[in-house]
Amino acid sequence: MGGVEGSLVRDGRTGTLWYSTTAGPNGPVKWAGAEIPTDAGARENMHLFSSQNEGSSWQLHTVVDTGLTSYSSVAVLNKPPGSVGVLWETGYRQGIPKAIVYRAVAA
């Protein structure tokens, strides 16, 4: 894999690892049990993965956005317990993001 942008955070209460990243037009490949993008050049389809075993294996938790997406950040939220917030850039045109979007995702 070459140059994949993503965000990784650990929930200290549950031990869950959360990872957000994009998937390019060639689709994902298997990595540590998770689907990981093969082409970071066409950033689209923001995915959120989780791991319950310190990253030995990963599960797709949800597809956060199916459009053009780019840099992201994940943060553990206090309420509801176990949830995370995802902040990402979306809708690029001539290298400039159309918007910065936020979504809370339940565990």
mmCIF file with all atom_site columns, C-alpha atoms in Angstrom:
data_model
loop_
_atom_site.group_PDB
_atom_site.id
_atom_site.type_symbol
_atom_site.label_atom_id
_atom_site.label_alt_id
_atom_site.label_comp_id
_atom_site.label_asym_id
_atom_site.label_entity_id
_atom_site.label_seq_id
_atom_site.pdbx_PDB_ins_code
_atom_site.Cartn_x
_atom_site.Cartn_y
_atom_site.Cartn_z
_atom_site.occupancy
_atom_site.B_iso_or_equiv
_atom_site.pdbx_formal_charge
_atom_site.auth_seq_id
_atom_site.auth_comp_id
_atom_site.auth_asym_id
_atom_site.auth_atom_id
_atom_site.pdbx_PDB_model_num
ATOM 1   C CA . MET A 1 1   ? 0.000   0.000  0.000  1.00 0.00 ? 1   MET A CA 1
ATOM 2   C CA . GLY A 1 2   ? 1.320   3.416  -0.830 1.00 0.00 ? 2   GLY A CA 1
ATOM 3   C CA . GLY A 1 3   ? 0.420   6.513  1.156  1.00 0.00 ? 3   GLY A CA 1
ATOM 4   C CA . VAL A 1 4   ? -2.892  5.861  2.884  1.00 0.00 ? 4   VAL A CA 1
ATOM 5   C CA . GLU A 1 5   ? -4.283  8.722  5.002  1.00 0.00 ? 5   GLU A CA 1
ATOM 6   C CA . GLY A 1 6   ? -6.304  7.820  8.028  1.00 0.00 ? 6   GLY A CA 1
ATOM 7   C CA . SER A 1 7   ? -6.905  8.425  11.709 1.00 0.00 ? 7   SER A CA 1
ATOM 8   C CA . LEU A 1 8   ? -6.413  5.953  14.553 1.00 0.00 ? 8   LEU A CA 1
ATOM 9   C CA . VAL A 1 9   ? -7.676  6.281  18.125 1.00 0.00 ? 9   VAL A CA 1
ATOM 10  C CA . ARG A 1 10  ? -8.069  3.919  21.086 1.00 0.00 ? 10  ARG A CA 1
ATOM 11  C CA . ASP A 1 11  ? -11.054 4.023  23.432 1.00 0.00 ? 11  ASP A CA 1
ATOM 12  C CA . GLY A 1 12  ? -9.443  3.750  26.873 1.00 0.00 ? 12  GLY A CA 1
ATOM 13  C CA . ARG A 1 13  ? -12.686 2.529  28.444 1.00 0.00 ? 13  ARG A CA 1
ATOM 14  C CA . THR A 1 14  ? -13.376 -0.372 26.078 1.00 0.00 ? 14  THR A CA 1
ATOM 15  C CA . GLY A 1 15  ? -9.949  -0.972 24.504 1.00 0.00 ? 15  GLY A CA 1
ATOM 16  C CA . THR A 1 16  ? -11.490 -0.670 21.033 1.00 0.00 ? 16  THR A CA 1
ATOM 17  C CA . LEU A 1 17  ? -9.246  0.702  18.291 1.00 0.00 ? 17  LEU A CA 1
ATOM 18  C CA . TRP A 1 18  ? -10.983 2.877  15.680 1.00 0.00 ? 18  TRP A CA 1
ATOM 19  C CA . TYR A 1 19  ? -9.491  3.631  12.247 1.00 0.00 ? 19  TYR A CA 1
ATOM 20  C CA . SER A 1 20  ? -10.926 5.881  9.524  1.00 0.00 ? 20  SER A CA 1
ATOM 21  C CA . THR A 1 21  ? -9.637  5.878  5.940  1.00 0.00 ? 21  THR A CA 1
ATOM 22  C CA . THR A 1 22  ? -10.702 6.219  2.311  1.00 0.00 ? 22  THR A CA 1
ATOM 23  C CA . ALA A 1 23  ? -11.042 3.518  -0.357 1.00 0.00 ? 23  ALA A CA 1
ATOM 24  C CA . GLY A 1 24  ? -10.100 4.231  -3.959 1.00 0.00 ? 24  GLY A CA 1
ATOM 25  C CA . PRO A 1 25  ? -11.820 3.117  -7.173 1.00 0.00 ? 25  PRO A CA 1
ATOM 26  C CA . ASN A 1 26  ? -9.921  -0.197 -7.266 1.00 0.00 ? 26  ASN A CA 1
ATOM 27  C CA . GLY A 1 27  ? -11.658 -1.275 -4.084 1.00 0.00 ? 27  GLY A CA 1
ATOM 28  C CA . PRO A 1 28  ? -10.128 -2.543 -0.866 1.00 0.00 ? 28  PRO A CA 1
ATOM 29  C CA . VAL A 1 29  ? -7.720  -5.360 -0.082 1.00 0.00 ? 29  VAL A CA 1
ATOM 30  C CA . LYS A 1 30  ? -7.547  -7.582 2.994  1.00 0.00 ? 30  LYS A CA 1
ATOM 31  C CA . TRP A 1 31  ? -5.159  -6.414 5.712  1.00 0.00 ? 31  TRP A CA 1
ATOM 32  C CA . ALA A 1 32  ? -5.220  -7.808 9.251  1.00 0.00 ? 32  ALA A CA 1
ATOM 33  C CA . GLY A 1 33  ? -8.738  -9.057 8.596  1.00 0.00 ? 33  GLY A CA 1
ATOM 34  C CA . ALA A 1 34  ? -10.055 -5.680 7.382  1.00 0.00 ? 34  ALA A CA 1
ATOM 35  C CA . GLU A 1 35  ? -10.781 -4.188 3.993  1.00 0.00 ? 35  GLU A CA 1
ATOM 36  C CA . ILE A 1 36  ? -8.145  -1.492 3.346  1.00 0.00 ? 36  ILE A CA 1
ATOM 37  C CA . PRO A 1 37  ? -7.937  0.745  0.244  1.00 0.00 ? 37  PRO A CA 1
ATOM 38  C CA . THR A 1 38  ? -5.579  0.012  -2.633 1.00 0.00 ? 38  THR A CA 1
ATOM 39  C CA . ASP A 1 39  ? -5.571  3.459  -4.264 1.00 0.00 ? 39  ASP A CA 1
ATOM 40  C CA . ALA A 1 40  ? -5.272  6.478  -1.990 1.00 0.00 ? 40  ALA A CA 1
ATOM 41  C CA . GLY A 1 41  ? -4.939  8.744  -5.055 1.00 0.00 ? 41  GLY A CA 1
ATOM 42  C CA . ALA A 1 42  ? -8.702  8.789  -5.673 1.00 0.00 ? 42  ALA A CA 1
ATOM 43  C CA . ARG A 1 43  ? -9.846  9.443  -2.130 1.00 0.00 ? 43  ARG A CA 1
ATOM 44  C CA . GLU A 1 44  ? -13.463 8.433  -1.779 1.00 0.00 ? 44  GLU A CA 1
ATOM 45  C CA . ASN A 1 45  ? -15.685 6.199  0.353  1.00 0.00 ? 45  ASN A CA 1
ATOM 46  C CA . MET A 1 46  ? -14.781 7.056  3.967  1.00 0.00 ? 46  MET A CA 1
ATOM 47  C CA . HIS A 1 47  ? -14.702 3.823  5.996  1.00 0.00 ? 47  HIS A CA 1
ATOM 48  C CA . LEU A 1 48  ? -14.617 3.326  9.760  1.00 0.00 ? 48  LEU A CA 1
ATOM 49  C CA . PHE A 1 49  ? -13.030 0.117  11.085 1.00 0.00 ? 49  PHE A CA 1
ATOM 50  C CA . SER A 1 50  ? -12.819 -1.267 14.608 1.00 0.00 ? 50  SER A CA 1
ATOM 51  C CA . SER A 1 51  ? -10.572 -3.771 16.346 1.00 0.00 ? 51  SER A CA 1
ATOM 52  C CA . GLN A 1 52  ? -11.220 -5.527 19.644 1.00 0.00 ? 52  GLN A CA 1
ATOM 53  C CA . ASN A 1 53  ? -7.803  -7.224 19.784 1.00 0.00 ? 53  ASN A CA 1
ATOM 54  C CA . GLU A 1 54  ? -5.220  -4.411 19.634 1.00 0.00 ? 54  GLU A CA 1
ATOM 55  C CA . GLY A 1 55  ? -5.210  -4.393 15.834 1.00 0.00 ? 55  GLY A CA 1
ATOM 56  C CA . SER A 1 56  ? -4.584  -8.098 15.169 1.00 0.00 ? 56  SER A CA 1
ATOM 57  C CA . SER A 1 57  ? -7.796  -8.132 13.127 1.00 0.00 ? 57  SER A CA 1
ATOM 58  C CA . TRP A 1 58  ? -10.195 -5.421 11.940 1.00 0.00 ? 58  TRP A CA 1
ATOM 59  C CA . GLN A 1 59  ? -13.897 -5.295 11.101 1.00 0.00 ? 59  GLN A CA 1
ATOM 60  C CA . LEU A 1 60  ? -15.647 -2.782 8.888  1.00 0.00 ? 60  LEU A CA 1
ATOM 61  C CA . HIS A 1 61  ? -17.885 -0.864 11.288 1.00 0.00 ? 61  HIS A CA 1
ATOM 62  C CA . THR A 1 62  ? -19.566 1.415  8.731  1.00 0.00 ? 62  THR A CA 1
ATOM 63  C CA . VAL A 1 63  ? -19.089 3.333  5.506  1.00 0.00 ? 63  VAL A CA 1
ATOM 64  C CA . VAL A 1 64  ? -19.314 6.924  6.695  1.00 0.00 ? 64  VAL A CA 1
ATOM 65  C CA . ASP A 1 65  ? -19.485 8.620  3.258  1.00 0.00 ? 65  ASP A CA 1
ATOM 66  C CA . THR A 1 66  ? -19.694 7.150  -0.267 1.00 0.00 ? 66  THR A CA 1
ATOM 67  C CA . GLY A 1 67  ? -18.601 10.300 -2.094 1.00 0.00 ? 67  GLY A CA 1
ATOM 68  C CA . LEU A 1 68  ? -15.269 12.045 -2.599 1.00 0.00 ? 68  LEU A CA 1
ATOM 69  C CA . THR A 1 69  ? -13.536 12.189 0.775  1.00 0.00 ? 69  THR A CA 1
ATOM 70  C CA . SER A 1 70  ? -10.097 13.021 2.074  1.00 0.00 ? 70  SER A CA 1
ATOM 71  C CA . TYR A 1 71  ? -8.358  13.687 5.364  1.00 0.00 ? 71  TYR A CA 1
ATOM 72  C CA . SER A 1 72  ? -10.155 12.526 8.489  1.00 0.00 ? 72  SER A CA 1
ATOM 73  C CA . SER A 1 73  ? -9.926  12.587 12.249 1.00 0.00 ? 73  SER A CA 1
ATOM 74  C CA . VAL A 1 74  ? -11.546 10.241 14.776 1.00 0.00 ? 74  VAL A CA 1
ATOM 75  C CA . ALA A 1 75  ? -12.230 11.044 18.447 1.00 0.00 ? 75  ALA A CA 1
ATOM 76  C CA . VAL A 1 76  ? -13.729 8.947  21.235 1.00 0.00 ? 76  VAL A CA 1
ATOM 77  C CA . LEU A 1 77  ? -16.940 10.524 22.563 1.00 0.00 ? 77  LEU A CA 1
ATOM 78  C CA . ASN A 1 78  ? -18.110 10.462 26.181 1.00 0.00 ? 78  ASN A CA 1
ATOM 79  C CA . LYS A 1 79  ? -21.800 10.072 25.317 1.00 0.00 ? 79  LYS A CA 1
ATOM 80  C CA . PRO A 1 80  ? -23.106 7.674  24.387 1.00 0.00 ? 80  PRO A CA 1
ATOM 81  C CA . PRO A 1 81  ? -20.335 5.452  25.808 1.00 0.00 ? 81  PRO A CA 1
ATOM 82  C CA . GLY A 1 82  ? -18.355 3.604  23.144 1.00 0.00 ? 82  GLY A CA 1
ATOM 83  C CA . SER A 1 83  ? -19.250 6.006  20.346 1.00 0.00 ? 83  SER A CA 1
ATOM 84  C CA . VAL A 1 84  ? -16.807 7.958  18.193 1.00 0.00 ? 84  VAL A CA 1
ATOM 85  C CA . GLY A 1 85  ? -16.939 11.164 16.204 1.00 0.00 ? 85  GLY A CA 1
ATOM 86  C CA . VAL A 1 86  ? -15.543 11.314 12.666 1.00 0.00 ? 86  VAL A CA 1
ATOM 87  C CA . LEU A 1 87  ? -14.556 14.594 11.014 1.00 0.00 ? 87  LEU A CA 1
ATOM 88  C CA . TRP A 1 88  ? -13.575 14.537 7.323  1.00 0.00 ? 88  TRP A CA 1
ATOM 89  C CA . GLU A 1 89  ? -13.136 16.617 4.194  1.00 0.00 ? 89  GLU A CA 1
ATOM 90  C CA . THR A 1 90  ? -15.556 15.957 1.351  1.00 0.00 ? 90  THR A CA 1
ATOM 91  C CA . GLY A 1 91  ? -16.467 16.991 -2.204 1.00 0.00 ? 91  GLY A CA 1
ATOM 92  C CA . TYR A 1 92  ? -13.136 18.124 -3.627 1.00 0.00 ? 92  TYR A CA 1
ATOM 93  C CA . ARG A 1 93  ? -13.020 20.455 -6.610 1.00 0.00 ? 93  ARG A CA 1
ATOM 94  C CA . GLN A 1 94  ? -9.677  21.643 -7.984 1.00 0.00 ? 94  GLN A CA 1
ATOM 95  C CA . GLY A 1 95  ? -7.911  20.477 -4.825 1.00 0.00 ? 95  GLY A CA 1
ATOM 96  C CA . ILE A 1 96  ? -10.154 22.373 -2.401 1.00 0.00 ? 96  ILE A CA 1
ATOM 97  C CA . PRO A 1 97  ? -12.643 20.594 -0.102 1.00 0.00 ? 97  PRO A CA 1
ATOM 98  C CA . LYS A 1 98  ? -16.287 21.550 -0.582 1.00 0.00 ? 98  LYS A CA 1
ATOM 99  C CA . ALA A 1 99  ? -17.034 20.993 3.089  1.00 0.00 ? 99  ALA A CA 1
ATOM 100 C CA . ILE A 1 100 ? -15.781 19.591 6.368  1.00 0.00 ? 100 ILE A CA 1
ATOM 101 C CA . VAL A 1 101 ? -18.319 17.133 7.729  1.00 0.00 ? 101 VAL A CA 1
ATOM 102 C CA . TYR A 1 102 ? -18.861 15.633 11.191 1.00 0.00 ? 102 TYR A CA 1
ATOM 103 C CA . ARG A 1 103 ? -20.785 12.528 12.158 1.00 0.00 ? 103 ARG A CA 1
ATOM 104 C CA . ALA A 1 104 ? -21.179 10.710 15.473 1.00 0.00 ? 104 ALA A CA 1
ATOM 105 C CA . VAL A 1 105 ? -21.091 6.926  15.089 1.00 0.00 ? 105 VAL A CA 1
ATOM 106 C CA . ALA A 1 106 ? -22.481 4.555  17.710 1.00 0.00 ? 106 ALA A CA 1
ATOM 107 C CA . ALA A 1 107 ? -20.454 1.529  18.758 1.00 0.00 ? 107 ALA A CA 1
#
